[in-house]
Amino acid sequence: MPDTLSIATWNINSVRLRIDLVLRFLAEQQPDVLCLQETKCPNDLFPHSAFEKAGYRHRAIAGIKGYNGVAILSKRPIEPIEARNMCDKPDARHISARIGTGAKAVTVHNFYVPAGGDIADPDENPKFAHKLAFVEELKRFSDASRTDDPRAILVGDLNIAPLEHDVWSHKKLLDVVSHTPVETTGLLEVIAAGDWVDAMRVLKPEPEKVYSWWSYRSPDWETRDLGRRLDHVWLGKGLGAGLQSGQIFRETRGWERPSDHVPVLVTLALD
DNA sequence: ATGGTGGTTAGACCA
């Protein structure tokens, strides 16, 4: 086993519609592992053979019809662990797998946190209540993971931009779902509970602006640049010191028929 | 204050 691991996360917004974009990214960057969210693909319709041909012969998937769905694609052997029912719902928002063996093995957890709807009030908006409950569950998960599994990696579309410079305007977005205080505080508490290392923010500390998502609804996304950092790669306590590099593939937002999210790729040493 | 653009799948629902 090589002593580095490169792992990417990407909300693809339909893996079948955008299979060519995923294959292009894999061909160009060759990450060891790619975690997808919003595959929107039932398990029996997952495009296994396309990934097989691309060299991603090891996969763990959890999909349902129409919504959500997560997948872990790997060039190296993996052992699927579980697809958790977060908030007691079988709605395909988590999948995990073990990569490698022995002392260098790591556990990858791929999460898709609920977007939370438009109204930032849990009493008025059940989707926002669901999101807050999901974050609370992530807190308990992280607290347990910190002690049980220091070689864990948590990635995914967490649908929260926790820091001031994770959004184009902190003040203007304070009451916009994804950057409200209850969400940003909650996500920072998840990080604290797990002692997670926020990989991209180690490499690009505040106040640099870092985004991974630009709304479909905003025309001229590139010049206006009204982005948010919703996609994250967190390293467990035993892996944080190995962080080597990270990259956000903003250019994919300009590809034909793009996802509204772009890939985030992190490379780390495993020893 | 509002509406703006996408995907799934067949009328809404979700982002």
mmCIF file of C-alpha atoms (C1' of nucleotides) in Angstrom:
data_model
loop_
_atom_site.group_PDB
_atom_site.id
_atom_site.type_symbol
_atom_site.label_atom_id
_atom_site.label_comp_id
_atom_site.label_asym_id
_atom_site.label_seq_id
_atom_site.Cartn_x
_atom_site.Cartn_y
_atom_site.Cartn_z
ATOM 1 C CA MET A 1 0.000 0.000 0.000
ATOM 2 C CA PRO A 2 1.386 3.438 -0.982
ATOM 3 C CA ASP A 3 1.818 5.818 1.893
ATOM 4 C CA THR A 4 -0.458 8.526 0.564
ATOM 5 C CA LEU A 5 -4.186 8.631 -0.044
ATOM 6 C CA SER A 6 -5.994 11.112 -2.274
ATOM 7 C CA ILE A 7 -9.698 11.437 -1.608
ATOM 8 C CA ALA A 8 -12.268 13.635 -3.318
ATOM 9 C CA THR A 9 -15.872 14.559 -2.543
ATOM 10 C CA TRP A 10 -18.408 15.819 -5.086
ATOM 11 C CA ASN A 11 -22.149 16.403 -5.014
ATOM 12 C CA ILE A 12 -22.854 15.316 -8.568
ATOM 13 C CA ASN A 13 -26.622 15.971 -8.743
ATOM 14 C CA SER A 14 -27.456 12.773 -10.679
ATOM 15 C CA VAL A 15 -24.623 10.352 -11.366
ATOM 16 C CA ARG A 16 -26.347 8.990 -14.453
ATOM 17 C CA LEU A 17 -26.955 12.359 -16.102
ATOM 18 C CA ARG A 18 -23.404 13.495 -15.348
ATOM 19 C CA ILE A 19 -21.492 10.255 -15.756
ATOM 20 C CA ASP A 20 -19.279 11.844 -18.432
ATOM 21 C CA LEU A 21 -18.294 14.665 -16.077
ATOM 22 C CA VAL A 22 -17.386 12.214 -13.332
ATOM 23 C CA LEU A 23 -15.334 10.109 -15.745
ATOM 24 C CA ARG A 24 -13.525 13.192 -16.998
ATOM 25 C CA PHE A 25 -12.657 14.259 -13.460
ATOM 26 C CA LEU A 26 -11.428 10.757 -12.601
ATOM 27 C CA ALA A 27 -9.354 10.523 -15.780
ATOM 28 C CA GLU A 28 -7.745 13.910 -15.202
ATOM 29 C CA GLN A 29 -7.109 13.715 -11.455
ATOM 30 C CA GLN A 30 -7.013 9.986 -10.697
ATOM 31 C CA PRO A 31 -7.926 10.305 -7.010
ATOM 32 C CA ASP A 32 -7.632 7.058 -5.072
ATOM 33 C CA VAL A 33 -11.154 7.549 -3.753
ATOM 34 C CA LEU A 34 -14.136 9.590 -4.922
ATOM 35 C CA CYS A 35 -17.164 10.109 -2.673
ATOM 36 C CA LEU A 36 -20.343 11.201 -4.424
ATOM 37 C CA GLN A 37 -23.553 12.699 -3.054
ATOM 38 C CA GLU A 38 -26.946 13.173 -4.686
ATOM 39 C CA THR A 39 -26.424 10.249 -7.012
ATOM 40 C CA LYS A 40 -30.240 10.120 -7.407
ATOM 41 C CA CYS A 41 -29.886 6.536 -8.492
ATOM 42 C CA PRO A 42 -31.414 3.330 -7.149
ATOM 43 C CA ASN A 43 -28.776 0.673 -6.436
ATOM 44 C CA ASP A 44 -29.859 -1.615 -9.269
ATOM 45 C CA LEU A 45 -29.405 1.195 -11.810
ATOM 46 C CA PHE A 46 -25.988 2.403 -10.614
ATOM 47 C CA PRO A 47 -23.529 2.776 -13.537
ATOM 48 C CA HIS A 48 -21.050 0.210 -12.208
ATOM 49 C CA SER A 49 -19.495 -0.736 -15.538
ATOM 50 C CA ALA A 50 -18.469 2.830 -16.409
ATOM 51 C CA PHE A 51 -16.529 3.094 -13.140
ATOM 52 C CA GLU A 52 -15.139 -0.414 -13.545
ATOM 53 C CA LYS A 53 -13.674 0.594 -16.918
ATOM 54 C CA ALA A 54 -12.257 3.786 -15.414
ATOM 55 C CA GLY A 55 -10.311 1.725 -12.886
ATOM 56 C CA TYR A 56 -12.604 2.312 -9.912
ATOM 57 C CA ARG A 57 -13.273 -1.343 -9.349
ATOM 58 C CA HIS A 58 -14.241 -1.110 -5.681
ATOM 59 C CA ARG A 59 -17.485 0.559 -4.747
ATOM 60 C CA ALA A 60 -19.900 1.009 -1.875
ATOM 61 C CA ILE A 61 -23.250 2.555 -2.784
ATOM 62 C CA ALA A 62 -26.482 3.517 -1.080
ATOM 63 C CA GLY A 63 -29.155 4.837 -3.399
ATOM 64 C CA ILE A 64 -32.907 5.288 -3.565
ATOM 65 C CA LYS A 65 -35.235 6.383 -6.329
ATOM 66 C CA GLY A 66 -35.342 10.063 -7.130
ATOM 67 C CA TYR A 67 -33.498 11.751 -4.258
ATOM 68 C CA ASN A 68 -30.301 11.746 -2.209
ATOM 69 C CA GLY A 69 -27.955 8.790 -2.636
ATOM 70 C CA VAL A 70 -24.252 8.427 -1.793
ATOM 71 C CA ALA A 71 -21.382 6.358 -3.173
ATOM 72 C CA ILE A 72 -17.722 5.597 -2.482
ATOM 73 C CA LEU A 73 -15.632 4.683 -5.552
ATOM 74 C CA SER A 74 -12.105 3.418 -5.065
ATOM 75 C CA LYS A 75 -9.096 2.243 -7.045
ATOM 76 C CA ARG A 76 -7.989 0.292 -3.993
ATOM 77 C CA PRO A 77 -9.851 -2.560 -2.348
ATOM 78 C CA ILE A 78 -12.407 -1.418 0.193
ATOM 79 C CA GLU A 79 -14.579 -3.161 2.678
ATOM 80 C CA PRO A 80 -18.060 -1.650 2.823
ATOM 81 C CA ILE A 81 -19.076 -1.048 6.419
ATOM 82 C CA GLU A 82 -22.608 0.284 6.598
ATOM 83 C CA ALA A 83 -25.212 2.676 5.292
ATOM 84 C CA ARG A 84 -26.559 4.422 8.377
ATOM 85 C CA ASN A 85 -30.160 5.454 8.704
ATOM 86 C CA MET A 86 -29.555 8.979 9.950
ATOM 87 C CA CYS A 87 -32.497 10.402 11.926
ATOM 88 C CA ASP A 88 -34.020 6.891 11.658
ATOM 89 C CA LYS A 89 -34.750 7.428 7.971
ATOM 90 C CA PRO A 90 -33.632 4.991 5.258
ATOM 91 C CA ASP A 91 -32.944 7.911 2.940
ATOM 92 C CA ALA A 92 -29.411 7.180 1.649
ATOM 93 C CA ARG A 93 -27.511 10.026 3.308
ATOM 94 C CA HIS A 94 -24.556 8.042 4.653
ATOM 95 C CA ILE A 95 -22.215 5.288 3.577
ATOM 96 C CA SER A 96 -18.911 4.134 5.029
ATOM 97 C CA ALA A 97 -16.064 1.861 4.021
ATOM 98 C CA ARG A 98 -12.692 0.689 5.249
ATOM 99 C CA ILE A 99 -9.727 1.300 2.946
ATOM 100 C CA GLY A 100 -6.485 -0.618 3.404
ATOM 101 C CA THR A 101 -5.458 -3.074 6.064
ATOM 102 C CA GLY A 102 -3.462 -3.095 9.255
ATOM 103 C CA ALA A 103 -2.051 0.009 10.849
ATOM 104 C CA LYS A 104 -2.493 2.142 7.719
ATOM 105 C CA ALA A 105 -6.176 1.401 7.212
ATOM 106 C CA VAL A 106 -8.623 4.317 7.286
ATOM 107 C CA THR A 107 -12.394 4.544 7.573
ATOM 108 C CA VAL A 108 -14.219 6.831 5.151
ATOM 109 C CA HIS A 109 -17.623 8.249 6.080
ATOM 110 C CA ASN A 110 -19.528 9.951 3.287
ATOM 111 C CA PHE A 111 -22.459 12.143 4.404
ATOM 112 C CA TYR A 112 -25.150 14.119 2.624
ATOM 113 C CA VAL A 113 -26.690 16.511 5.148
ATOM 114 C CA PRO A 114 -30.253 17.713 4.403
ATOM 115 C CA ALA A 115 -30.341 21.098 2.684
ATOM 116 C CA GLY A 116 -32.996 22.291 5.113
ATOM 117 C CA GLY A 117 -35.495 24.140 2.927
ATOM 118 C CA ASP A 118 -35.886 27.889 2.688
ATOM 119 C CA ILE A 119 -37.181 28.990 6.101
ATOM 120 C CA ALA A 120 -34.652 28.972 8.944
ATOM 121 C CA ASP A 121 -37.169 28.105 11.653
ATOM 122 C CA PRO A 122 -37.568 24.518 12.871
ATOM 123 C CA ASP A 123 -41.103 25.182 14.173
ATOM 124 C CA GLU A 124 -42.300 26.430 10.827
ATOM 125 C CA ASN A 125 -40.179 24.265 8.545
ATOM 126 C CA PRO A 126 -39.843 20.502 9.135
ATOM 127 C CA LYS A 127 -36.938 20.324 6.661
ATOM 128 C CA PHE A 128 -34.943 22.732 8.814
ATOM 129 C CA ALA A 129 -35.852 20.730 11.942
ATOM 130 C CA HIS A 130 -34.593 17.613 10.140
ATOM 131 C CA LYS A 131 -31.324 19.352 9.289
ATOM 132 C CA LEU A 132 -30.761 20.439 12.901
ATOM 133 C CA ALA A 133 -31.551 16.926 14.172
ATOM 134 C CA PHE A 134 -29.088 15.530 11.629
ATOM 135 C CA VAL A 135 -26.366 17.880 12.893
ATOM 136 C CA GLU A 136 -27.089 16.792 16.478
ATOM 137 C CA GLU A 137 -26.693 13.176 15.397
ATOM 138 C CA LEU A 138 -23.412 14.055 13.666
ATOM 139 C CA LYS A 139 -22.250 15.520 16.962
ATOM 140 C CA ARG A 140 -22.897 12.241 18.794
ATOM 141 C CA PHE A 141 -21.321 10.297 15.936
ATOM 142 C CA SER A 142 -18.199 12.485 16.072
ATOM 143 C CA ASP A 143 -17.890 12.234 19.825
ATOM 144 C CA ALA A 144 -17.863 8.430 19.595
ATOM 145 C CA SER A 145 -15.624 8.362 16.529
ATOM 146 C CA ARG A 146 -12.939 10.532 18.148
ATOM 147 C CA THR A 147 -12.140 7.857 20.709
ATOM 148 C CA ASP A 148 -13.134 4.710 18.779
ATOM 149 C CA ASP A 149 -11.593 5.482 15.398
ATOM 150 C CA PRO A 150 -8.894 8.172 15.232
ATOM 151 C CA ARG A 151 -8.135 7.163 11.609
ATOM 152 C CA ALA A 152 -11.539 8.201 10.300
ATOM 153 C CA ILE A 153 -12.153 10.623 7.433
ATOM 154 C CA LEU A 154 -15.482 12.420 7.194
ATOM 155 C CA VAL A 155 -16.383 13.931 3.835
ATOM 156 C CA GLY A 156 -19.466 15.126 2.087
ATOM 157 C CA ASP A 157 -21.967 17.771 1.184
ATOM 158 C CA LEU A 158 -22.708 19.066 4.675
ATOM 159 C CA ASN A 159 -24.896 21.892 3.326
ATOM 160 C CA ILE A 160 -23.455 24.316 5.907
ATOM 161 C CA ALA A 161 -20.803 26.996 5.358
ATOM 162 C CA PRO A 162 -19.518 27.303 8.929
ATOM 163 C CA LEU A 163 -17.019 30.182 8.736
ATOM 164 C CA GLU A 164 -17.359 33.865 7.912
ATOM 165 C CA HIS A 165 -15.327 33.540 4.712
ATOM 166 C CA ASP A 166 -17.064 30.354 3.607
ATOM 167 C CA VAL A 167 -19.700 32.617 2.026
ATOM 168 C CA TRP A 168 -19.558 35.614 -0.271
ATOM 169 C CA SER A 169 -21.212 37.866 2.325
ATOM 170 C CA HIS A 170 -21.352 36.848 5.959
ATOM 171 C CA LYS A 171 -23.794 39.614 6.883
ATOM 172 C CA LYS A 172 -26.156 39.058 3.972
ATOM 173 C CA LEU A 173 -26.334 35.309 4.572
ATOM 174 C CA LEU A 174 -26.844 35.296 8.350
ATOM 175 C CA ASP A 175 -30.529 34.470 7.910
ATOM 176 C CA VAL A 176 -30.077 32.278 4.845
ATOM 177 C CA VAL A 177 -30.267 28.519 5.416
ATOM 178 C CA SER A 178 -26.684 27.124 5.234
ATOM 179 C CA HIS A 179 -25.119 30.018 7.162
ATOM 180 C CA THR A 180 -27.491 30.789 10.058
ATOM 181 C CA PRO A 181 -25.887 30.906 13.525
ATOM 182 C CA VAL A 182 -27.669 27.758 14.730
ATOM 183 C CA GLU A 183 -26.216 25.845 11.772
ATOM 184 C CA THR A 184 -22.692 27.287 11.805
ATOM 185 C CA THR A 185 -22.409 26.895 15.585
ATOM 186 C CA GLY A 186 -23.787 23.371 15.290
ATOM 187 C CA LEU A 187 -21.278 22.340 12.640
ATOM 188 C CA LEU A 188 -18.361 23.859 14.567
ATOM 189 C CA GLU A 189 -19.536 21.831 17.576
ATOM 190 C CA VAL A 190 -19.471 18.708 15.410
ATOM 191 C CA ILE A 191 -15.853 19.516 14.485
ATOM 192 C CA ALA A 192 -14.971 20.082 18.142
ATOM 193 C CA ALA A 193 -16.706 16.886 19.259
ATOM 194 C CA GLY A 194 -14.697 14.807 16.799
ATOM 195 C CA ASP A 195 -11.444 16.765 16.991
ATOM 196 C CA TRP A 196 -11.711 16.866 13.228
ATOM 197 C CA VAL A 197 -9.151 18.685 11.101
ATOM 198 C CA ASP A 198 -10.928 20.813 8.488
ATOM 199 C CA ALA A 199 -8.423 20.032 5.720
ATOM 200 C CA MET A 200 -9.157 22.844 3.256
ATOM 201 C CA ARG A 201 -9.101 25.466 6.009
ATOM 202 C CA VAL A 202 -5.708 24.289 7.238
ATOM 203 C CA LEU A 203 -4.423 24.834 3.706
ATOM 204 C CA LYS A 204 -6.389 28.035 3.028
ATOM 205 C CA PRO A 205 -6.964 29.736 6.387
ATOM 206 C CA GLU A 206 -9.435 32.571 6.874
ATOM 207 C CA PRO A 207 -9.871 35.265 5.687
ATOM 208 C CA GLU A 208 -9.305 33.732 2.255
ATOM 209 C CA LYS A 209 -12.635 33.069 0.541
ATOM 210 C CA VAL A 210 -13.181 29.376 -0.222
ATOM 211 C CA TYR A 211 -16.272 28.111 -2.066
ATOM 212 C CA SER A 212 -17.414 24.762 -3.416
ATOM 213 C CA TRP A 213 -20.947 25.633 -4.593
ATOM 214 C CA TRP A 214 -22.572 28.285 -6.785
ATOM 215 C CA SER A 215 -26.363 28.351 -7.187
ATOM 216 C CA TYR A 216 -27.924 27.425 -10.507
ATOM 217 C CA ARG A 217 -30.263 30.358 -9.971
ATOM 218 C CA SER A 218 -27.579 32.982 -10.092
ATOM 219 C CA PRO A 219 -26.628 33.921 -13.640
ATOM 220 C CA ASP A 220 -22.979 34.809 -14.307
ATOM 221 C CA TRP A 221 -21.834 32.606 -11.439
ATOM 222 C CA GLU A 222 -18.223 33.079 -12.456
ATOM 223 C CA THR A 223 -18.048 36.873 -12.467
ATOM 224 C CA ARG A 224 -20.481 37.458 -9.600
ATOM 225 C CA ASP A 225 -18.890 34.638 -7.584
ATOM 226 C CA LEU A 226 -21.669 34.366 -5.013
ATOM 227 C CA GLY A 227 -20.367 31.058 -3.683
ATOM 228 C CA ARG A 228 -20.512 29.083 -0.473
ATOM 229 C CA ARG A 229 -18.293 26.333 0.999
ATOM 230 C CA LEU A 230 -20.746 23.493 1.579
ATOM 231 C CA ASP A 231 -18.494 20.524 0.800
ATOM 232 C CA HIS A 232 -15.952 19.371 3.347
ATOM 233 C CA VAL A 233 -13.099 16.960 4.012
ATOM 234 C CA TRP A 234 -12.336 16.366 7.677
ATOM 235 C CA LEU A 235 -9.460 14.252 8.968
ATOM 236 C CA GLY A 236 -9.543 12.361 12.255
ATOM 237 C CA LYS A 237 -7.059 12.974 15.021
ATOM 238 C CA GLY A 238 -4.625 10.306 13.845
ATOM 239 C CA LEU A 239 -4.560 11.586 10.242
ATOM 240 C CA GLY A 240 -4.520 15.360 10.505
ATOM 241 C CA ALA A 241 -0.739 15.595 10.785
ATOM 242 C CA GLY A 242 -0.441 13.785 7.446
ATOM 243 C CA LEU A 243 -2.295 16.431 5.443
ATOM 244 C CA GLN A 244 -0.285 17.203 2.309
ATOM 245 C CA SER A 245 -2.376 19.186 -0.182
ATOM 246 C CA GLY A 246 -5.856 20.109 -1.249
ATOM 247 C CA GLN A 247 -7.597 21.489 -4.295
ATOM 248 C CA ILE A 248 -11.035 22.747 -5.234
ATOM 249 C CA PHE A 249 -11.923 22.159 -8.890
ATOM 250 C CA ARG A 250 -13.808 25.356 -9.575
ATOM 251 C CA GLU A 251 -13.407 24.858 -13.329
ATOM 252 C CA THR A 252 -15.900 21.967 -13.322
ATOM 253 C CA ARG A 253 -18.648 24.508 -12.563
ATOM 254 C CA GLY A 254 -17.976 25.840 -16.062
ATOM 255 C CA TRP A 255 -18.247 22.457 -17.780
ATOM 256 C CA GLU A 256 -21.254 21.742 -19.938
ATOM 257 C CA ARG A 257 -24.375 20.874 -17.899
ATOM 258 C CA PRO A 258 -22.451 21.150 -14.611
ATOM 259 C CA SER A 259 -23.341 20.183 -11.080
ATOM 260 C CA ASP A 260 -23.859 23.223 -8.858
ATOM 261 C CA HIS A 261 -21.141 21.740 -6.570
ATOM 262 C CA VAL A 262 -17.491 21.204 -7.514
ATOM 263 C CA PRO A 263 -15.054 18.509 -6.349
ATOM 264 C CA VAL A 264 -12.851 18.998 -3.288
ATOM 265 C CA LEU A 265 -9.694 16.837 -3.323
ATOM 266 C CA VAL A 266 -7.330 16.227 -0.404
ATOM 267 C CA THR A 267 -4.092 14.232 -0.319
ATOM 268 C CA LEU A 268 -2.663 12.896 2.937
ATOM 269 C CA ALA A 269 0.134 10.688 4.195
ATOM 270 C CA LEU A 270 -1.042 7.522 5.864
ATOM 271 C CA ASP A 271 1.798 6.888 8.270
ATOM 272 C "C1'" DA B 1 -39.747 41.353 -1.647
ATOM 273 C "C1'" DT B 2 -39.457 38.188 -5.317
ATOM 274 C "C1'" DG B 3 -37.807 34.966 -8.555
ATOM 275 C "C1'" DG B 4 -34.234 33.171 -10.477
ATOM 276 C "C1'" DT B 5 -32.320 27.330 -12.540
ATOM 277 C "C1'" DG B 6 -31.735 22.603 -12.220
ATOM 278 C "C1'" DG B 7 -33.072 16.878 -11.657
ATOM 279 C "C1'" DT B 8 -36.438 13.214 -11.278
ATOM 280 C "C1'" DT B 9 -40.144 11.605 -13.374
ATOM 281 C "C1'" DA B 10 -44.923 12.302 -14.845
ATOM 282 C "C1'" DG B 11 -47.451 15.904 -10.946
ATOM 283 C "C1'" DA B 12 -45.122 17.486 -7.563
ATOM 284 C "C1'" DC B 13 -41.106 17.436 -4.808
ATOM 285 C "C1'" DC B 14 -36.499 18.571 -3.893
ATOM 286 C "C1'" DA B 15 -32.110 21.195 -4.305
#
